[in-house]
CSV table of C-alpha atoms and ligand atoms in Angstrom, one decimal:
chain,number,residue,atom,x,y,z
A,1,MET,CA,12.5,-19.0,-24.6
A,2,MET,CA,15.0,-20.1,-22.0
A,3,LYS,CA,13.9,-22.4,-19.2
A,4,LYS,CA,13.8,-21.3,-15.6
A,5,PHE,CA,16.9,-21.7,-13.6
A,6,LEU,CA,17.2,-25.2,-12.1
A,7,ILE,CA,18.3,-25.2,-8.5
A,8,VAL,CA,19.1,-28.6,-7.1
A,9,ALA,CA,19.5,-29.5,-3.5
A,10,ASN,CA,21.8,-32.5,-2.9
A,11,TRP,CA,21.2,-33.5,0.7
A,12,LYS,CA,23.8,-36.3,0.5
A,13,MET,CA,23.6,-38.5,3.7
A,14,SER,CA,21.5,-35.9,5.7
A,15,PRO,CA,19.3,-35.3,7.6
A,16,GLU,CA,19.7,-38.0,10.2
A,17,THR,CA,16.0,-38.7,10.8
A,18,PRO,CA,12.8,-38.8,8.7
A,19,ALA,CA,11.3,-36.1,11.0
A,20,ARG,CA,14.1,-33.7,10.3
A,21,ALA,CA,13.9,-34.5,6.6
A,22,LYS,CA,10.2,-33.7,6.6
A,23,ALA,CA,10.7,-30.4,8.4
A,24,LEU,CA,13.5,-29.4,6.0
A,25,PHE,CA,11.5,-30.3,3.0
A,26,SER,CA,8.4,-28.4,4.2
A,27,GLY,CA,10.6,-25.3,4.7
A,28,ILE,CA,12.1,-25.7,1.2
A,29,LYS,CA,8.7,-26.2,-0.3
A,30,LYS,CA,7.5,-22.9,1.1
A,31,ALA,CA,10.6,-21.1,-0.2
A,32,ALA,CA,10.2,-22.8,-3.6
A,33,ALA,CA,6.6,-21.7,-4.0
A,34,ARG,CA,7.7,-18.1,-3.6
A,35,ALA,CA,10.6,-18.5,-6.0
A,36,LYS,CA,8.3,-18.7,-9.0
A,37,ASN,CA,11.0,-18.1,-11.6
A,38,ALA,CA,13.1,-21.1,-10.5
A,39,GLN,CA,12.6,-24.8,-10.7
A,40,THR,CA,13.6,-26.5,-7.5
A,41,VAL,CA,14.7,-30.1,-7.2
A,42,VAL,CA,15.4,-31.8,-3.8
A,43,CYS,CA,17.5,-35.0,-3.8
A,44,PRO,CA,17.2,-36.6,-0.4
A,45,PRO,CA,18.6,-40.0,0.6
A,46,ALA,CA,16.5,-42.6,-1.3
A,47,LEU,CA,14.9,-43.8,1.9
A,48,TYR,CA,13.0,-40.5,2.2
A,49,LEU,CA,11.9,-40.2,-1.4
A,50,SER,CA,8.4,-41.8,-1.2
A,51,SER,CA,7.4,-39.6,1.8
A,52,MET,CA,8.4,-36.5,-0.2
A,53,ALA,CA,6.7,-37.6,-3.5
A,54,THR,CA,3.8,-35.2,-3.1
A,55,ALA,CA,6.1,-32.3,-4.0
A,56,GLY,CA,4.7,-28.7,-4.0
A,57,LYS,CA,4.7,-25.9,-6.5
A,58,ASN,CA,7.9,-25.6,-8.6
A,59,VAL,CA,9.4,-28.5,-6.6
A,60,ALA,CA,10.3,-32.0,-7.8
A,61,VAL,CA,12.3,-34.7,-6.1
A,62,GLY,CA,15.2,-36.7,-7.3
A,63,ALA,CA,17.6,-39.4,-6.3
A,64,GLN,CA,21.4,-39.2,-5.7
A,65,ASP,CA,22.3,-42.4,-7.5
A,66,VAL,CA,20.8,-45.3,-9.5
A,67,SER,CA,21.8,-48.9,-10.3
A,68,TYR,CA,22.5,-49.7,-13.9
A,69,GLU,CA,20.8,-53.1,-13.4
A,70,SER,CA,17.0,-53.2,-13.9
A,71,ASP,CA,16.3,-56.1,-11.5
A,72,GLY,CA,17.7,-59.2,-9.9
A,73,THR,CA,20.3,-60.3,-7.4
A,74,HIS,CA,22.1,-57.0,-6.6
A,75,THR,CA,22.2,-56.5,-2.9
A,76,GLY,CA,21.8,-52.9,-1.8
A,77,GLU,CA,21.1,-51.5,-5.2
A,78,ILE,CA,18.0,-49.5,-6.2
A,79,SER,CA,16.7,-49.5,-9.8
A,80,ALA,CA,15.5,-46.6,-11.9
A,81,ARG,CA,12.0,-48.1,-11.9
A,82,MET,CA,12.0,-48.2,-8.1
A,83,LEU,CA,13.1,-44.5,-8.0
A,84,LYS,CA,10.4,-43.6,-10.5
A,85,ALA,CA,7.8,-45.4,-8.5
A,86,ALA,CA,8.9,-43.7,-5.3
A,87,GLY,CA,8.3,-40.3,-7.0
A,88,ALA,CA,11.7,-39.3,-8.3
A,89,LYS,CA,11.7,-37.2,-11.5
A,90,TYR,CA,15.4,-36.5,-11.5
A,91,VAL,CA,18.5,-38.5,-10.7
A,92,ILE,CA,22.1,-37.3,-10.0
A,93,ILE,CA,24.6,-39.6,-11.7
A,94,GLY,CA,28.4,-39.7,-11.4
A,95,HIS,CA,28.8,-37.4,-8.4
A,96,SER,CA,32.4,-37.1,-7.5
A,97,GLU,CA,31.7,-38.7,-4.1
A,98,ARG,CA,30.4,-41.8,-5.9
A,99,ARG,CA,33.3,-41.7,-8.4
A,100,ALA,CA,35.6,-41.7,-5.4
A,101,ARG,CA,34.1,-45.0,-4.4
A,102,GLY,CA,34.9,-46.6,-7.7
A,103,GLU,CA,32.4,-45.3,-10.2
A,104,THR,CA,34.1,-45.1,-13.6
A,105,ASN,CA,32.8,-43.3,-16.7
A,106,GLY,CA,31.8,-46.7,-18.1
A,107,ILE,CA,29.6,-47.4,-15.0
A,108,VAL,CA,28.2,-43.8,-15.2
A,109,ALA,CA,27.3,-44.4,-18.9
A,110,LYS,CA,25.4,-47.6,-18.0
A,111,GLU,CA,23.6,-45.8,-15.1
A,112,ILE,CA,22.5,-43.0,-17.5
A,113,GLY,CA,21.1,-45.6,-19.9
A,114,ALA,CA,19.1,-47.2,-17.1
A,115,ALA,CA,17.7,-43.9,-15.9
A,116,LEU,CA,16.7,-42.7,-19.3
A,117,LYS,CA,15.0,-45.9,-20.0
A,118,GLU,CA,12.6,-45.0,-17.2
A,119,LYS,CA,12.4,-41.4,-18.4
A,120,LEU,CA,14.1,-39.9,-15.4
A,121,ILE,CA,15.9,-36.6,-16.0
A,122,VAL,CA,19.6,-37.2,-15.6
A,123,ILE,CA,21.9,-34.7,-13.8
A,124,LEU,CA,25.3,-35.9,-14.9
A,125,CYS,CA,28.1,-34.6,-12.7
A,126,ILE,CA,31.6,-33.9,-14.1
A,127,GLY,CA,34.5,-32.0,-12.9
A,128,GLU,CA,38.3,-32.1,-12.4
A,129,ARG,CA,40.0,-33.0,-9.2
A,130,GLU,CA,42.5,-30.1,-9.5
A,131,ARG,CA,43.0,-27.2,-11.9
A,132,ASP,CA,46.5,-27.5,-13.2
A,133,THR,CA,48.2,-24.6,-14.9
A,134,HIS,CA,48.7,-26.4,-18.2
A,135,GLY,CA,44.9,-26.7,-18.8
A,136,GLU,CA,45.0,-30.5,-18.6
A,137,TYR,CA,41.7,-30.4,-16.8
A,138,PHE,CA,40.0,-29.6,-20.1
A,139,SER,CA,40.9,-32.9,-21.6
A,140,PHE,CA,39.9,-34.6,-18.3
A,141,ILE,CA,36.4,-33.0,-18.5
A,142,GLU,CA,36.2,-33.9,-22.2
A,143,SER,CA,36.8,-37.6,-21.6
A,144,GLN,CA,34.3,-37.6,-18.7
A,145,LEU,CA,31.7,-36.1,-21.1
A,146,ARG,CA,32.4,-38.3,-24.1
A,147,GLU,CA,32.8,-41.6,-22.1
A,148,SER,CA,29.7,-40.9,-19.9
A,149,LEU,CA,27.6,-40.0,-22.9
A,150,ALA,CA,28.9,-42.8,-25.1
A,151,GLY,CA,25.6,-44.7,-25.3
A,152,ILE,CA,23.1,-41.9,-25.2
A,153,ALA,CA,20.5,-41.5,-28.0
A,154,LYS,CA,20.0,-38.0,-29.5
A,155,LYS,CA,16.3,-38.3,-28.7
A,156,ASP,CA,17.1,-38.5,-25.0
A,157,MET,CA,19.2,-35.4,-24.9
A,158,GLY,CA,16.2,-33.4,-23.7
A,159,ARG,CA,16.4,-35.3,-20.4
A,160,LEU,CA,20.0,-34.5,-19.8
A,161,VAL,CA,21.4,-31.8,-17.4
A,162,ILE,CA,25.1,-31.4,-16.9
A,163,ALA,CA,26.4,-30.3,-13.5
A,164,TYR,CA,30.0,-28.9,-13.5
A,165,GLU,CA,31.3,-29.6,-10.0
A,166,PRO,CA,35.1,-29.1,-9.7
A,167,VAL,CA,36.0,-31.6,-7.0
A,168,TRP,CA,38.4,-29.1,-5.3
A,169,ALA,CA,35.5,-26.7,-4.7
A,170,ILE,CA,33.2,-29.2,-3.0
A,171,GLY,CA,32.5,-29.6,0.7
A,172,GLU,CA,33.9,-28.5,4.0
A,173,LYS,CA,37.5,-29.1,2.9
A,174,ALA,CA,37.2,-26.8,-0.1
A,175,LYS,CA,39.0,-23.5,0.1
A,176,GLU,CA,36.5,-21.7,-2.0
A,177,ALA,CA,34.0,-21.9,-4.9
A,178,ASP,CA,35.2,-21.6,-8.5
A,179,THR,CA,35.1,-18.1,-9.9
A,180,PRO,CA,32.2,-17.2,-12.2
A,181,GLU,CA,34.8,-16.5,-14.9
A,182,GLY,CA,36.4,-20.0,-14.5
A,183,THR,CA,32.9,-21.6,-14.7
A,184,PHE,CA,32.0,-19.5,-17.7
A,185,GLU,CA,35.0,-20.8,-19.6
A,186,ILE,CA,34.2,-24.4,-18.7
A,187,SER,CA,30.5,-24.0,-19.6
A,188,LEU,CA,31.5,-22.9,-23.1
A,189,PHE,CA,33.9,-25.8,-23.4
A,190,ILE,CA,31.2,-28.2,-22.2
A,191,ARG,CA,28.7,-26.9,-24.8
A,192,LYS,CA,31.4,-27.1,-27.5
A,193,ILE,CA,32.0,-30.8,-26.7
A,194,LEU,CA,28.3,-31.5,-26.5
A,195,ALA,CA,27.8,-29.9,-30.0
A,196,THR,CA,30.3,-32.4,-31.5
A,197,ILE,CA,28.3,-35.2,-29.9
A,198,ILE,CA,24.7,-34.1,-30.5
A,199,GLY,CA,24.8,-31.1,-32.8
A,200,LYS,CA,24.8,-27.4,-32.0
A,201,GLU,CA,21.1,-26.9,-31.6
A,202,LYS,CA,20.6,-29.7,-29.1
A,203,ALA,CA,23.7,-28.8,-27.3
A,204,PHE,CA,22.5,-25.2,-26.8
A,205,ALA,CA,19.3,-26.5,-25.1
A,206,VAL,CA,21.1,-28.6,-22.5
A,207,GLN,CA,21.0,-26.9,-19.0
A,208,ILE,CA,24.4,-26.7,-17.4
A,209,LEU,CA,24.7,-26.2,-13.6
A,210,TYR,CA,27.5,-25.1,-11.3
A,211,GLY,CA,28.1,-26.9,-8.0
A,212,GLY,CA,30.8,-26.5,-5.3
A,213,SER,CA,30.5,-24.2,-2.2
A,214,VAL,CA,27.4,-22.4,-3.6
A,215,ASN,CA,25.9,-20.1,-1.0
A,216,PRO,CA,23.5,-17.2,-0.9
A,217,ASN,CA,26.4,-14.7,-1.5
A,218,ASN,CA,27.7,-16.3,-4.7
A,219,ALA,CA,24.5,-17.9,-6.2
A,220,ALA,CA,23.4,-14.9,-8.3
A,221,VAL,CA,26.9,-14.1,-9.5
A,222,PHE,CA,27.3,-17.6,-10.9
A,223,LEU,CA,23.9,-17.4,-12.6
A,224,LYS,CA,24.7,-14.0,-14.1
A,225,ARG,CA,28.3,-14.5,-15.1
A,226,GLY,CA,29.1,-18.2,-15.0
A,227,GLY,CA,27.3,-19.2,-18.2
A,228,VAL,CA,25.2,-21.7,-16.3
A,229,GLN,CA,21.4,-22.1,-16.0
A,230,GLY,CA,21.3,-23.5,-12.5
A,231,LEU,CA,23.1,-24.6,-9.4
A,232,LEU,CA,23.8,-27.9,-7.5
A,233,VAL,CA,23.9,-27.1,-3.8
A,234,GLY,CA,25.2,-29.3,-1.0
A,235,ARG,CA,25.7,-27.9,2.5
A,236,ALA,CA,23.7,-24.8,1.9
A,237,SER,CA,20.6,-26.9,1.0
A,238,LEU,CA,20.5,-28.4,4.6
A,239,ASP,CA,19.0,-25.2,6.0
A,240,ALA,CA,15.7,-24.1,4.6
A,241,ARG,CA,16.3,-20.4,5.2
A,242,THR,CA,19.8,-20.5,3.5
A,243,PHE,CA,18.5,-22.5,0.6
A,244,GLY,CA,15.5,-20.2,0.4
A,245,GLU,CA,17.8,-17.3,-0.1
A,246,ILE,CA,19.5,-19.1,-2.9
A,247,LEU,CA,16.1,-19.8,-4.5
A,248,LYS,CA,15.1,-16.2,-4.1
A,249,SER,CA,18.2,-14.8,-5.8
A,250,ALA,CA,17.8,-17.4,-8.6
A,251,SER,CA,14.2,-16.3,-9.0
A,252,MET,CA,15.1,-12.7,-9.2
A,253,THR,CA,18.0,-13.2,-11.7
A,254,LYS,CA,17.3,-13.0,-15.4
A,255,ASN,CA,18.0,-16.2,-17.3
A,256,ILE,CA,19.4,-15.0,-20.6
B,1,LIG,P1,28.8,-28.2,-1.3
B,1,LIG,O1,27.8,-27.2,-1.8
B,1,LIG,O2,28.6,-28.6,0.1
B,1,LIG,O3,30.2,-27.7,-1.6
B,1,LIG,O4,28.6,-29.5,-2.1
B,1,LIG,C1,28.5,-29.5,-3.5
B,1,LIG,C2,28.0,-30.8,-4.0
B,1,LIG,O5,28.7,-31.7,-4.0
B,1,LIG,C3,26.6,-30.8,-4.6
B,1,LIG,O6,26.4,-32.0,-5.3
């Protein structure tokens, strides 16, 4: 049986105050309780995690980044154990906004190792900066996958989610989201590469998400035709009603 769709809110560096974060979270919790056929994950700034740890029905919380160090003298870093203790079940790793600040596939691989050691579920973000006409983005994605997953043990694959987020489709500057057909092609490609790393059966079980300008108008189309089992949502997760509409369409769409 296929799992429920996984709908992840990446709040990035918002909202500005704990009070606003609390209000937004309580709105999302209500919407998530109604969206029974979807699993909701909210990833707030780490500072808000512990106040959100008592998540509601169908809702879990996650972090947006993790240190690959387990303890010691690392100013500003937060360890996987700390995230776990604060209530996080998931962690986004290798988001393009972190890669833009210098995170390499090698660093991402170490972060994945640290997160899995604490039994967090890893949402590994991959995606090309631009879609060239020669199809070079396929090899870019392949190396992101292979290098980021270099150290992963097969037994940990059940705690791995892949988020395909083409960088050109993310954020306010993005012209548009990918097409479901474009994402479908990439999702097959990702599964093919995964199969060579962990075997067909395990690769088939890994959930793949799409992210980049997801909104209530395109969410269902990606889930129906994009070959993905969930969505990673930025801007549209900062308004409870808008995110609630995405959850509703995910809950009503059949996961085949
Ligand atoms: P937007 O949904 O704002 O384009 O952001 C996507 C994203 O980066 C989610 O991680």
